[in-house]
Coordinates of C-alpha atoms in Angstrom, one line a residue:
M1 CA 10.5 -6.4 5.1
Y2 CA 8.7 -9.4 4.3
K3 CA 8.4 -11.7 1.3
R4 CA 4.9 -12.0 0.4
Q5 CA 4.7 -15.8 0.9
D6 CA 5.6 -15.3 4.9
I7 CA 2.6 -13.5 5.4
D8 CA -0.6 -15.8 6.0
I9 CA -4.2 -15.2 6.3
G10 CA -5.8 -15.7 9.7
G11 CA -4.0 -14.0 12.4
K12 CA -3.9 -11.3 15.0
I13 CA -2.8 -8.4 12.7
K14 CA -5.9 -6.7 11.2
G15 CA -6.1 -5.0 7.9
S16 CA -8.5 -3.8 5.1
V17 CA -8.4 -4.7 1.6
E18 CA -7.7 -2.4 -0.9
L19 CA -7.2 -4.2 -3.9
T20 CA -7.3 -7.8 -5.2
E21 CA -5.6 -8.9 -8.1
P22 CA -6.5 -12.4 -9.6
L23 CA -3.7 -13.9 -11.3
G24 CA -4.5 -17.4 -12.4
L25 CA -3.6 -19.8 -10.0
F26 CA -3.0 -16.8 -7.3
S27 CA -4.2 -13.9 -6.2
V28 CA -2.4 -10.9 -4.8
I29 CA -4.4 -9.1 -2.0
H30 CA -3.3 -5.5 -1.4
V31 CA -3.6 -4.9 2.6
K32 CA -3.6 -1.6 4.3
I33 CA -2.6 -1.8 7.8
R34 CA -2.4 1.8 9.7
E35 CA -0.5 3.9 7.1
D36 CA 1.3 1.1 5.6
E37 CA 0.1 -1.4 2.5
I38 CA 1.7 -5.1 1.8
R39 CA 0.7 -7.4 -0.4
V40 CA -0.2 -11.3 0.4
V41 CA -0.1 -14.2 -2.0
T42 CA -2.9 -16.5 -1.7
N43 CA -4.7 -19.3 -3.7
S44 CA -7.2 -18.0 -6.8
S45 CA -10.0 -19.0 -4.8
S46 CA -10.0 -16.1 -2.4
S47 CA -13.2 -14.2 -2.4
Y48 CA -11.6 -11.0 -0.8
V49 CA -13.1 -7.3 -2.4
K50 CA -11.7 -3.8 -1.6
G51 CA -13.2 -2.8 1.9
D52 CA -13.2 -6.2 3.6
T53 CA -11.4 -6.6 6.9
I54 CA -8.8 -9.3 6.7
Q55 CA -6.5 -10.6 9.7
L56 CA -3.2 -11.8 8.8
A57 CA -0.1 -13.5 10.2
I58 CA 3.6 -13.0 9.6
S59 CA 6.0 -15.6 10.4
G60 CA 8.3 -14.5 13.2
N61 CA 11.7 -16.1 12.4
K62 CA 11.2 -14.4 9.1
A63 CA 11.0 -11.2 9.7
L64 CA 13.7 -8.2 9.4
F65 CA 13.7 -5.1 11.8
F66 CA 14.9 -1.8 10.5
D67 CA 15.9 1.2 12.8
E68 CA 13.5 4.3 11.5
S69 CA 16.1 6.7 11.9
T70 CA 19.3 4.9 10.3
G71 CA 17.5 2.3 8.2
E72 CA 20.2 -0.3 9.3
L73 CA 19.0 -4.0 10.1
I74 CA 18.4 -4.4 13.9
T75 CA 19.8 -8.0 14.9

């Protein structure tokens, strides 16, 4: 689980833009990575459109990992 602010544009994780929501001072970009969708908050000058490829980076020290079978936090 990540806070949207812990995800940055420009990294090694490749995804596809599903939707861009311009919200004034910032935009929310919906990105599909395999079967998952995440949202990235970026400045309003972002020009991504549906179908664009985007590369992301996630701050490793802020990542939380969960056991898929139990749902428990892995520490």
